[in-house]
Coordinates of C-alpha atoms and ligand atoms in Angstrom, one line a residue:
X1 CA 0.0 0.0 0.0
X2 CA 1.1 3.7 -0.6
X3 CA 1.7 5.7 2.5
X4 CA -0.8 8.0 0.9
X5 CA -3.0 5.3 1.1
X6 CA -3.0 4.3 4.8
X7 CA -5.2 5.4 7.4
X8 CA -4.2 7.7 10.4
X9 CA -4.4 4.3 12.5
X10 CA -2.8 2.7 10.1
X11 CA -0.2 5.0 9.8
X12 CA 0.6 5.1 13.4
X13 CA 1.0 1.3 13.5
X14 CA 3.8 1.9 10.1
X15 CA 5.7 3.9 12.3
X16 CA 5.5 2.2 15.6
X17 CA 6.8 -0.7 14.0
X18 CA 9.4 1.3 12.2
X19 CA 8.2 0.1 8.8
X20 CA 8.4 3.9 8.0
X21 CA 9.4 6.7 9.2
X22 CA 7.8 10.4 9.8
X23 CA 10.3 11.7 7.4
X24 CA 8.9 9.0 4.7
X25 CA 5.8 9.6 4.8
X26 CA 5.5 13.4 5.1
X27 CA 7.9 13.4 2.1
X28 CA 4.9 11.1 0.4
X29 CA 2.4 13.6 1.2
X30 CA 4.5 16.7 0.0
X31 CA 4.9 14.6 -2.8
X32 CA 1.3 15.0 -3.2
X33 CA 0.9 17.8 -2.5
X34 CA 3.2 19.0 -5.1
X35 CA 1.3 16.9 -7.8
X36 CA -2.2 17.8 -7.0
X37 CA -2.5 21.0 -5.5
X38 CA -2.1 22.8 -8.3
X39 CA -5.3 21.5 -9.3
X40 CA -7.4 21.3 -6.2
X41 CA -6.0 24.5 -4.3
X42 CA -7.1 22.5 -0.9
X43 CA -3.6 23.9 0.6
X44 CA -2.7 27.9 0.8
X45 CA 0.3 27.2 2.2
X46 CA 2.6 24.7 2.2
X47 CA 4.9 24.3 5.1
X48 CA 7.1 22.0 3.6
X49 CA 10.7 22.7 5.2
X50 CA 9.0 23.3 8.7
X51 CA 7.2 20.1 8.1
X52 CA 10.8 18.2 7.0
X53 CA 12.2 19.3 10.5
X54 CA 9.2 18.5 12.3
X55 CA 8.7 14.9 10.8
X56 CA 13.2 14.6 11.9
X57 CA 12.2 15.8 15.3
X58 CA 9.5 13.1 15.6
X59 CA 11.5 10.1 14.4
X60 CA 13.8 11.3 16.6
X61 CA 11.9 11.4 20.0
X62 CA 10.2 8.0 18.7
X63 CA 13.8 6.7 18.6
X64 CA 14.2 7.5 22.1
X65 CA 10.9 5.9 22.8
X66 CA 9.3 9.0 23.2
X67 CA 6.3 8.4 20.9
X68 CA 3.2 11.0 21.7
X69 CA 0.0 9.3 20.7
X70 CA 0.0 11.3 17.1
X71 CA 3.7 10.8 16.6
X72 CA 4.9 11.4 13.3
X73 CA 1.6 11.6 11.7
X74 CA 1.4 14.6 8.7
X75 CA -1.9 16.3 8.7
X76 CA -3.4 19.8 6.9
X77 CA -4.9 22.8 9.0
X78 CA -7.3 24.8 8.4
X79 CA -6.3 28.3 7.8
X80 CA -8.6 29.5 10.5
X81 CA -6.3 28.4 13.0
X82 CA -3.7 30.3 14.1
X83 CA 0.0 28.9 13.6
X84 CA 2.6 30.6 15.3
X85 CA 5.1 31.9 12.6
X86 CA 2.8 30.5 9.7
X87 CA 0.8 32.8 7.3
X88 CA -3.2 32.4 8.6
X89 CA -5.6 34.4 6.5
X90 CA -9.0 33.1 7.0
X91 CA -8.8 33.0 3.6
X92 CA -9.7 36.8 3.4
X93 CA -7.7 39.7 1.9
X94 CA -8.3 41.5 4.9
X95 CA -5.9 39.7 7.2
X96 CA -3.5 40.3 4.6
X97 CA 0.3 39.0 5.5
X98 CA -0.8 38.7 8.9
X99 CA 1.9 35.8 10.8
X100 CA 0.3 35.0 14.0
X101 CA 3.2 35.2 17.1
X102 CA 1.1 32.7 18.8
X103 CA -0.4 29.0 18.1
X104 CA -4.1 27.9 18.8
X105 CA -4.6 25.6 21.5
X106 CA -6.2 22.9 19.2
X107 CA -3.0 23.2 16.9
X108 CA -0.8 22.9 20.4
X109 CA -2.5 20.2 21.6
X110 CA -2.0 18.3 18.4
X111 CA 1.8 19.1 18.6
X112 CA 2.5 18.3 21.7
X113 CA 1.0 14.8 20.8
X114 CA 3.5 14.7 17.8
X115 CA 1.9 15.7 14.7
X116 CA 3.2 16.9 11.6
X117 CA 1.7 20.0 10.1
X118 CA 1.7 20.1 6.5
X119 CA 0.2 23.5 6.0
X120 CA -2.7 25.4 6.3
X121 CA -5.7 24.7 3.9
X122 CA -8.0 26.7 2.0
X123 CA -11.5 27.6 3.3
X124 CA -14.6 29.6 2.5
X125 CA -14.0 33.4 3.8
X126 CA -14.1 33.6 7.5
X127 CA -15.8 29.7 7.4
X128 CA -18.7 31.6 5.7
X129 CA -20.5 29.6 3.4
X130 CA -21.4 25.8 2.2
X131 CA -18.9 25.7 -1.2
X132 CA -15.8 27.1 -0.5
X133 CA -16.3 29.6 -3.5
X134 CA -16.3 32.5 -1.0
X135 CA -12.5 31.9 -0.6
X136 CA -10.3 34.8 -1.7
X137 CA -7.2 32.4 -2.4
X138 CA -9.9 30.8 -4.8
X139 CA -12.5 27.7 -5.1
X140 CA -11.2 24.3 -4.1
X141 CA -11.9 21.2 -6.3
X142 CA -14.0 18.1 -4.9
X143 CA -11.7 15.3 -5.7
X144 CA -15.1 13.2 -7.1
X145 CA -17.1 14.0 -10.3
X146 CA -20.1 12.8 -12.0
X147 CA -20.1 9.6 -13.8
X148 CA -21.8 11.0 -16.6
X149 CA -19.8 14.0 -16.5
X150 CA -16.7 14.0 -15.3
X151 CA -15.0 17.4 -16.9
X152 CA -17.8 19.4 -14.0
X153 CA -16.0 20.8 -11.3
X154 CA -17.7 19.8 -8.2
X155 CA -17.7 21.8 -5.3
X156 CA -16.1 19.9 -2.0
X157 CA -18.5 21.7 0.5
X158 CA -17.4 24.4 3.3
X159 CA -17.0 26.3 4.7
X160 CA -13.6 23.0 5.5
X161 CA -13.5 22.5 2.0
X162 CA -9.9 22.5 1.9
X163 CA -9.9 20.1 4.8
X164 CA -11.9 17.7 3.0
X165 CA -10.8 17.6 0.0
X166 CA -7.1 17.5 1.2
X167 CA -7.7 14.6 3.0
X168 CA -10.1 12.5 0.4
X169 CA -7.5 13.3 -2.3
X170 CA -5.1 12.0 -0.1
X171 CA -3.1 15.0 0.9
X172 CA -3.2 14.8 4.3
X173 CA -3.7 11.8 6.6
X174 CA -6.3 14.2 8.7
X175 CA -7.3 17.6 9.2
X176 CA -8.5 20.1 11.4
X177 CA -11.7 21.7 10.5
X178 CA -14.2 24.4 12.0
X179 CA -17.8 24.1 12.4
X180 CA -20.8 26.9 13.2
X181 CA -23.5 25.2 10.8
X182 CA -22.4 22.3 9.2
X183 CA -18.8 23.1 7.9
X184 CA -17.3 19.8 9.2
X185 CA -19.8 17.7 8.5
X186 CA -21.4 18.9 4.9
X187 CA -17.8 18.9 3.5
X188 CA -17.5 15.8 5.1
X189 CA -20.5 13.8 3.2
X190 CA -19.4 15.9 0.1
X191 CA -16.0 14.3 -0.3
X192 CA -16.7 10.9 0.8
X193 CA -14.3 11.0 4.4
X194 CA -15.6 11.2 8.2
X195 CA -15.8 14.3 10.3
X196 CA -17.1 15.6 14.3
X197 CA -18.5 18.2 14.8
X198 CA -18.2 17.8 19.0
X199 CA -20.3 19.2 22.1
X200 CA -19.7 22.8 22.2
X201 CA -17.0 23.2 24.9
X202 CA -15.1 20.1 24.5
X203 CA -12.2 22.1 21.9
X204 CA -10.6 25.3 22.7
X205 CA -11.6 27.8 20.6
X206 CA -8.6 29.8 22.1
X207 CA -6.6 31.2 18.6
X208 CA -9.0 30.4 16.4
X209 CA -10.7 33.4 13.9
X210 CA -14.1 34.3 15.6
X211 CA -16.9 33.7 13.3
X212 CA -19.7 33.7 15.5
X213 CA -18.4 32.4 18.9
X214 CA -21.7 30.6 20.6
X215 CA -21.7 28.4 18.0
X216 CA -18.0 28.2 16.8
X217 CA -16.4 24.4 17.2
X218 CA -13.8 23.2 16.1
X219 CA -13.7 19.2 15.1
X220 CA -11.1 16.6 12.8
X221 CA -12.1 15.6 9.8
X222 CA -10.2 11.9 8.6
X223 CA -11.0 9.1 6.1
X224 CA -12.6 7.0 8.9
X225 CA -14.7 7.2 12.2
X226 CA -11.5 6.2 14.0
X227 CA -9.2 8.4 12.7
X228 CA -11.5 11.3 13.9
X229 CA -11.6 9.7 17.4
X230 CA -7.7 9.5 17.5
X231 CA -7.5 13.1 16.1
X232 CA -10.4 14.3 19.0
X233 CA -8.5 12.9 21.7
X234 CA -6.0 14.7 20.8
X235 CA -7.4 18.4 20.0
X236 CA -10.2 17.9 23.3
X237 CA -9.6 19.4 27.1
X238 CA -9.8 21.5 29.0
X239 CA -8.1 25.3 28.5
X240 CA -8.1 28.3 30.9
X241 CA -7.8 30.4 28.1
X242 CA -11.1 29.8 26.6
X243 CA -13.9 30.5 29.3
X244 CA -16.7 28.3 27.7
X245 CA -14.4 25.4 27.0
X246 CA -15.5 22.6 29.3
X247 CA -13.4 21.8 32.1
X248 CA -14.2 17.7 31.7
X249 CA -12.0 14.4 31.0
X250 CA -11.6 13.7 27.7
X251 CA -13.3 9.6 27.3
X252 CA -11.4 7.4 25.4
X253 CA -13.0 8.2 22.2
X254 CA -11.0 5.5 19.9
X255 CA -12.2 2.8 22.2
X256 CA -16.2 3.9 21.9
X257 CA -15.6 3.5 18.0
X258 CA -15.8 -0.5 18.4
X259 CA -18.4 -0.7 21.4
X260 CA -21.6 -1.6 19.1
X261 CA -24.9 -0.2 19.4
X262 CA -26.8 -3.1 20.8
X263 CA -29.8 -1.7 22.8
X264 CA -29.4 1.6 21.8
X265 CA -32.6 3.5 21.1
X266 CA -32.2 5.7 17.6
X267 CA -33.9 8.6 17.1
X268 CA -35.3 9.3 13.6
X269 CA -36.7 12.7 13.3
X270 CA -40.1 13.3 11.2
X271 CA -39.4 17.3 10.7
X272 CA -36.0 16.1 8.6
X273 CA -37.9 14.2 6.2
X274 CA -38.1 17.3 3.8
X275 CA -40.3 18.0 0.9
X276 CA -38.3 17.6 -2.1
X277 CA -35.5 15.6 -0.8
X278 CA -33.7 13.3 -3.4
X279 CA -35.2 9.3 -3.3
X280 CA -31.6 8.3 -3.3
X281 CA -30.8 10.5 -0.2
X282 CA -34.2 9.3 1.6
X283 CA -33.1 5.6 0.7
X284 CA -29.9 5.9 2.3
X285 CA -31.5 7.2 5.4
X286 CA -33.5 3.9 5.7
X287 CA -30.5 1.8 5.0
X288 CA -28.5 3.1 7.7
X289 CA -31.8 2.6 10.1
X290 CA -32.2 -0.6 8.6
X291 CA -28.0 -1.5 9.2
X292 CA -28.5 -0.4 12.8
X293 CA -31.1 -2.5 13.5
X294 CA -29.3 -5.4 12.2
X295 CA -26.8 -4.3 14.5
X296 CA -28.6 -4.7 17.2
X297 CA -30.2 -1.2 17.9
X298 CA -33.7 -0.1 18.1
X299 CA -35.3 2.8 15.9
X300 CA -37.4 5.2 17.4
X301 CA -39.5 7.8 15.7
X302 CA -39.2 11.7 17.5
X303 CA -40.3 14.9 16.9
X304 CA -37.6 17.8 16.7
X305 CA -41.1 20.1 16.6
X306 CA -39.0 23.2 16.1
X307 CA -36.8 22.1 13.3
X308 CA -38.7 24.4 10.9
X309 CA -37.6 27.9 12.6
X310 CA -33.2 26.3 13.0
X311 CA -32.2 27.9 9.5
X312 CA -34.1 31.1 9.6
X313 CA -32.4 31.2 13.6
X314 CA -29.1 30.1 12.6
X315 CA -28.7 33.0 9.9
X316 CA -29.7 35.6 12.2
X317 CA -27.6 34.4 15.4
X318 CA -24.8 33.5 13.2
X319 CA -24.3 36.9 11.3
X320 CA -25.0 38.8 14.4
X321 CA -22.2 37.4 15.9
X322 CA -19.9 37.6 13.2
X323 CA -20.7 41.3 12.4
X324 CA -19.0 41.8 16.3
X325 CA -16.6 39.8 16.1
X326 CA -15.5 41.0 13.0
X327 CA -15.5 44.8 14.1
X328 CA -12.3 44.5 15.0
X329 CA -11.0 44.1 11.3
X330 CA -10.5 48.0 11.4
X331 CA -6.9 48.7 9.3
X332 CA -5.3 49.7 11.9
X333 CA -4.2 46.9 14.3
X334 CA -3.5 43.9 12.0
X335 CA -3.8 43.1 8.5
X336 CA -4.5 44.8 5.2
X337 CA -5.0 48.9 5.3
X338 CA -6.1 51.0 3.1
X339 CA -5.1 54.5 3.5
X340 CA -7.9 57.3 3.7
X341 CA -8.6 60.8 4.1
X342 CA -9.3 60.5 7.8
X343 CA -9.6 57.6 10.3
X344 CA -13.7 56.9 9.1
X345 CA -12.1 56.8 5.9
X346 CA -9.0 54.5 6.3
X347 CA -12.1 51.9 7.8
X348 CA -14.4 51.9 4.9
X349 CA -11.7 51.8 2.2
X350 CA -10.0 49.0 4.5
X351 CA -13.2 46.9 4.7
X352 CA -14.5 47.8 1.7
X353 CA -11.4 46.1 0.0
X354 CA -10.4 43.6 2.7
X355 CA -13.9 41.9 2.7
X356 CA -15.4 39.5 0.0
X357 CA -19.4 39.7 -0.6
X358 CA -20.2 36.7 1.4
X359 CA -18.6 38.4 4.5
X360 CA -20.1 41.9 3.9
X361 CA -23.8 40.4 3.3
X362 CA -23.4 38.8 7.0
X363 CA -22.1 41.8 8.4
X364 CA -24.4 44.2 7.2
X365 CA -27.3 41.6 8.3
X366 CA -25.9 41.0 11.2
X367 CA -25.6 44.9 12.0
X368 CA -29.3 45.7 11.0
X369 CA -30.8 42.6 13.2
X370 CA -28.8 44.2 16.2
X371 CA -29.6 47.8 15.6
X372 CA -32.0 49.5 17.7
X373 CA -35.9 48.8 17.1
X374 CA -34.9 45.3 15.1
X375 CA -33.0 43.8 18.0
X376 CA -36.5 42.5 20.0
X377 CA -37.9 41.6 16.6
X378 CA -35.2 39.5 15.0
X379 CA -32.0 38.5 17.7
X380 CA -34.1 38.7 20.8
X381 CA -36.3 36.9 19.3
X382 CA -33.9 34.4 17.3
X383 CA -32.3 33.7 20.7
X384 CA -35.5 32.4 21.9
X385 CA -36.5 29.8 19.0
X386 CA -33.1 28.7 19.7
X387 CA -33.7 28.1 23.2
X388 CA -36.7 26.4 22.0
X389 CA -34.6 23.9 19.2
X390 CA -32.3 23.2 22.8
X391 CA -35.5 22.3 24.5
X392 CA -36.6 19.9 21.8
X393 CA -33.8 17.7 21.8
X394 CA -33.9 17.9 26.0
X395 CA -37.0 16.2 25.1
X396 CA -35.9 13.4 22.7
X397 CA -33.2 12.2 24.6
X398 CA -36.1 11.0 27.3
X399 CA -36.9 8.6 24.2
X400 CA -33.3 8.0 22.3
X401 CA -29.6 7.6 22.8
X402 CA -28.5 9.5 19.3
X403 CA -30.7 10.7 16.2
X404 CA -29.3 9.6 13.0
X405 CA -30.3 12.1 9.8
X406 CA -28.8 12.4 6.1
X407 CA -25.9 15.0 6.9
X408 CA -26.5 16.5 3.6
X409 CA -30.1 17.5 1.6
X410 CA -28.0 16.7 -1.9
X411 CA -24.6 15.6 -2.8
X412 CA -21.9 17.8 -4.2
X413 CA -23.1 20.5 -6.7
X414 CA -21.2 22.0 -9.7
X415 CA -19.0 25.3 -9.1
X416 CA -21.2 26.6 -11.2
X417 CA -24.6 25.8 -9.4
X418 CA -26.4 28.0 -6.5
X419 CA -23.7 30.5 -6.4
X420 CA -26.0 33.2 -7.1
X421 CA -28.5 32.6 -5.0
X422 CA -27.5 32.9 -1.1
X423 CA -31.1 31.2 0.5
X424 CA -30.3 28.2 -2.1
X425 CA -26.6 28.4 -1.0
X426 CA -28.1 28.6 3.2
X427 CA -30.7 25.4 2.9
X428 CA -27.6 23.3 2.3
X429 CA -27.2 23.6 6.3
X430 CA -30.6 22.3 7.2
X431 CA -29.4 18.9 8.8
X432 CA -26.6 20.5 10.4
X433 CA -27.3 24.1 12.0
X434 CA -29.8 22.2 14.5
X435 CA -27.1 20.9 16.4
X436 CA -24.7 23.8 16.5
X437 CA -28.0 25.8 18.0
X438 CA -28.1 23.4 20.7
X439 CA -24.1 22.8 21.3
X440 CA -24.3 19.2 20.3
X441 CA -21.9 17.0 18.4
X442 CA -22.6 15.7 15.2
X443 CA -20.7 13.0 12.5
X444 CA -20.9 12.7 9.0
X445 CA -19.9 9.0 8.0
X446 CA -19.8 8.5 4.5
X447 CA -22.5 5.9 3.8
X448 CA -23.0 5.5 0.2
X449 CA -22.6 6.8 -3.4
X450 CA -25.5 8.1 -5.5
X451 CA -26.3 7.7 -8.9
X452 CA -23.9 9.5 -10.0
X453 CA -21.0 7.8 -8.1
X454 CA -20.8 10.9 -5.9
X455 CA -20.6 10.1 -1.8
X456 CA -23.4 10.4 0.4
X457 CA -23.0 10.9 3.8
X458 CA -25.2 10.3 7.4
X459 CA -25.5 12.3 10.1
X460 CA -25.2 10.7 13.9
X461 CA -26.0 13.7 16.8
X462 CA -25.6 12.8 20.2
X463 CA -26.1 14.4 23.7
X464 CA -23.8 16.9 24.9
X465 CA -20.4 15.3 26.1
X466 CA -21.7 12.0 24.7
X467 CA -19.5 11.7 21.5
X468 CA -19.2 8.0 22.9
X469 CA -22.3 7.3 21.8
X470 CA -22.0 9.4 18.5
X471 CA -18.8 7.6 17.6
X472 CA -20.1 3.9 18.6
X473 CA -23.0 4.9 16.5
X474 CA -20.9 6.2 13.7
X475 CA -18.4 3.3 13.7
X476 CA -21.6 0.6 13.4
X477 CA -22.6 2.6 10.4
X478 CA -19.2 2.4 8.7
X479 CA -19.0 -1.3 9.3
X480 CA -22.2 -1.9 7.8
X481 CA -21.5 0.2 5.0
X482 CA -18.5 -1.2 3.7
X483 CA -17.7 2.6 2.2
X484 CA -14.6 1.5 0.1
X485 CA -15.0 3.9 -2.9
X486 CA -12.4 6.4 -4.0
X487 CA -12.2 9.7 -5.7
X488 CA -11.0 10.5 -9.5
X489 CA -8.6 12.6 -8.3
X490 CA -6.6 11.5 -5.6
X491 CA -2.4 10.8 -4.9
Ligands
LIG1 N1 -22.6 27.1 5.8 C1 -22.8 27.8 7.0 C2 -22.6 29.2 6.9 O1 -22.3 29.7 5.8 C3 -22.0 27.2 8.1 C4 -20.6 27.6 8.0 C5 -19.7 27.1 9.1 O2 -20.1 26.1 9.8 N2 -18.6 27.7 9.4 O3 -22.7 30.0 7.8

């Protein structure tokens, strides 16, 4: 097999019994890199002399039998991270050359377990959108295409559409990825590879660009449901520096992934049966009901009664946030300026320039639905149908364990599809917002492939601090699916 080819697990078990080293196999991946990102732009930068040393220092400390439990292991980042000494741009112009002088906790954590960083990979501006065409470094290309017409560029999701892609074209063994509404998990199902989305609280969000920070996440994404749980255990814990990140052990997520889901009760939701959803998409719901059962499980139908009101919630909640947090994108302390006439003038010429449309839409709604006389009528009132969508899934969990859904209304559309529509561009978050609103986590795990030979993925949501049960869930789904299909494009 090509090191390319191995899983994360995999790849840890190569180098623990020295049939490769660090060195090896990130060379393979830069390799790859080198080959394919010209075409699929899932990297903006390339670390690869940092990631040379970094990949010597591991073989090193495993030589001494120092092995952390990612030792060696290359994997991509997502540019929303900040990486001490490395270029992060959010993929906006707006941040400019900007070289963070410190390193997010997530990206710490990961190091001091051993990892290899690779680089930091493309994204949709600011992790705003479903398609990564926001990006201002440009759009990244899903690895898979249409049988019956293979010359369409496909979109790979986002806003981790650089994460995704990387790692189903097999430039990365993992990733790190960001989720507000669906941007590790719709990417995920879009490029055929597993990713969590977990409780809200359980990663740092210390270091990483603010989007909108109650709903903010960040998760791995990785071919399989175990690499994610290796990649979580890693990324998870506790940290001072983030007040709202949970102060809780960390389970043994890799072990959950084998447990089974014998007498677990599954929750299938009638509100996500939508009007208009594909047959194929609807089928592949059943099956994976129908493959847990086998498994041992017991369906359940629930009612998620306020499902209706999560998009409209999510997309005033969201860009209220973000309009905030992104204040502080000014000219003047980091980043791109634009010179003015006077200091009002330096700001609107800086963010006039530094911001793409995506980003200015969500800003200027999130500034109106915060403005005096339309803050009771849209946020105070959005914050209360959120409390609402919580409430509703309080009340399933008296009837299930973890409520499997498609992850996705559709698989991957054409660069050329929805882009200039935004509502068409926002419904492809349906499945996904709900459990962002109510701080749960969520995995995609690729399940099958559609007419087309495009993936499809499902969605497993858990309680909060129960990714056990998401990833036991998840890993019973994988088995039964056999998913063994691989992309057109890939090292
Ligand atoms: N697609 C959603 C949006 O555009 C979610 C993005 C995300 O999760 N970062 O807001």
């Amino acid at each position: 097999m090509r090191p390319t080819d191995l899983t994360l697990a995999q790849g840890l078990d190569a180098l623990e019994r020295r049939e490769i080293s660090s060195l090896e196999l990130t060379d393979a991946f830069l390799d790859a890199i080198e080959r394919l990102n010209p075409r699929l732009n899932a990297y903006i930068t390339v670390t690869a002399e940092a990631a040379r040393e970094a990949a010597r220092a591991s073989d090193a400390r495993r030589a001494k039998g120092e092995a952390g439990p990612l030792e060696g292991i290359p994997l991509g980042i997502k540019d929303l991270f900040c990486t001490e000494g490395v270029r992060t741009t959010a993929a906006s112009r707006i941040l400019g050359p900007f070289v963070p002088p410190y390193e997010s906790t997530v990206t710490a954590n990961l190091k001091r377990d051993g990892a290899v960083f690779l680089g930091k990979l493309n994204m949709d501006e600011f992790a705003m959108g479903s398609s990564n065409l926001t990006s201002a470094f440009g759009p990244v290309e899903n690895p898979w295409s249409r049988a019956n017409d293979p010359s369409k560029r496909l979109v790979p999701g986002g806003s981790s559409g650089g994460s995704a892609a990387a790692v189903a074209a097999r430039l990365a063994m993992g990733a790190t990825a960001t989720d507000t509404g669906g941007s590790i998990r719709q990417p995920a199902a879009f490029c055929g590879i597993a990713g969590i989305k977990p409780t809200y609280g359980r990663c740092s969000r210390w270091g990483i660009v603010a989007f909108a920070s109650s709903l903010d996440q960040a998760g791995p994404v990785a071919r399989t449901v175990e690499d994610n749980a290796i990649l979580l255990s890693s990324m998870a814990g506790h940290d001072p520096k983030d007040s709202t990140s949970a102060n809780l052990p960390v389970p043994d997520f890799r072990a959950a992934v084998a447990r089974g889901v014998k007498g677990l009760r599954i929750g299938v939701p009638e509100e996500y049966r939508l009007p208009g959803m594909p047959a194929e998409i609807e089928a592949l719901w059943e099956q994976g009901l129908a493959w847990l059962r086998e498994a041992g499980a017991e369906t359940v139908p629930i009612s998620l009664p306020h499902t209706k009101y999560a998009l409209p919630t999510y997309y005033v909640v969201a860009p209220a946030e973000a309009s905030s947090n992104l204040a502080r994108y000014d000219g003047v302390r980091f980043g791109l300026r634009e010179n003015g006439a006077d200091l009002k003038d330096l700001y609107e010429r800086t963010r006039a320039r530094g911001f793409g449309a995506e980003v200015r839409r969500r800003i200027m709604i999130g500034t109106y639905v915060l403005s005096a006389g339309y803050y009771d009528a849209y946020y105070l009132k959005a914050q209360k149908v959120r409390a609402l969508i919580r409430r509703d899934f309080e009340e399933a969990w008296a009837q299930c364990d973890a409520i499997v859904t498609p992850a996705t209304p559709s698989a991957a559309f054409a660069m050329d599809e929805k882009q200039d529509d935004p509502v068409t561009m926002y419904l492809n978050d349906v499945f996904t917002v709900t459990a962002n609103l109510a701080g749960l986590p969520g995995l995609a795990v690729p399940a099958g492939l559609d007419a087309q030979g495009l993936p499809l993925g499902l969605q497993v949501i858990g309680r909060a601090f129960d990714e056990e049960t998401v990833f036991a869930v998840g890993g019973a789904i994988e088995r039964a699916a056999g998913f063994d299909a691989k992309p057109g494009i890939m090292a």
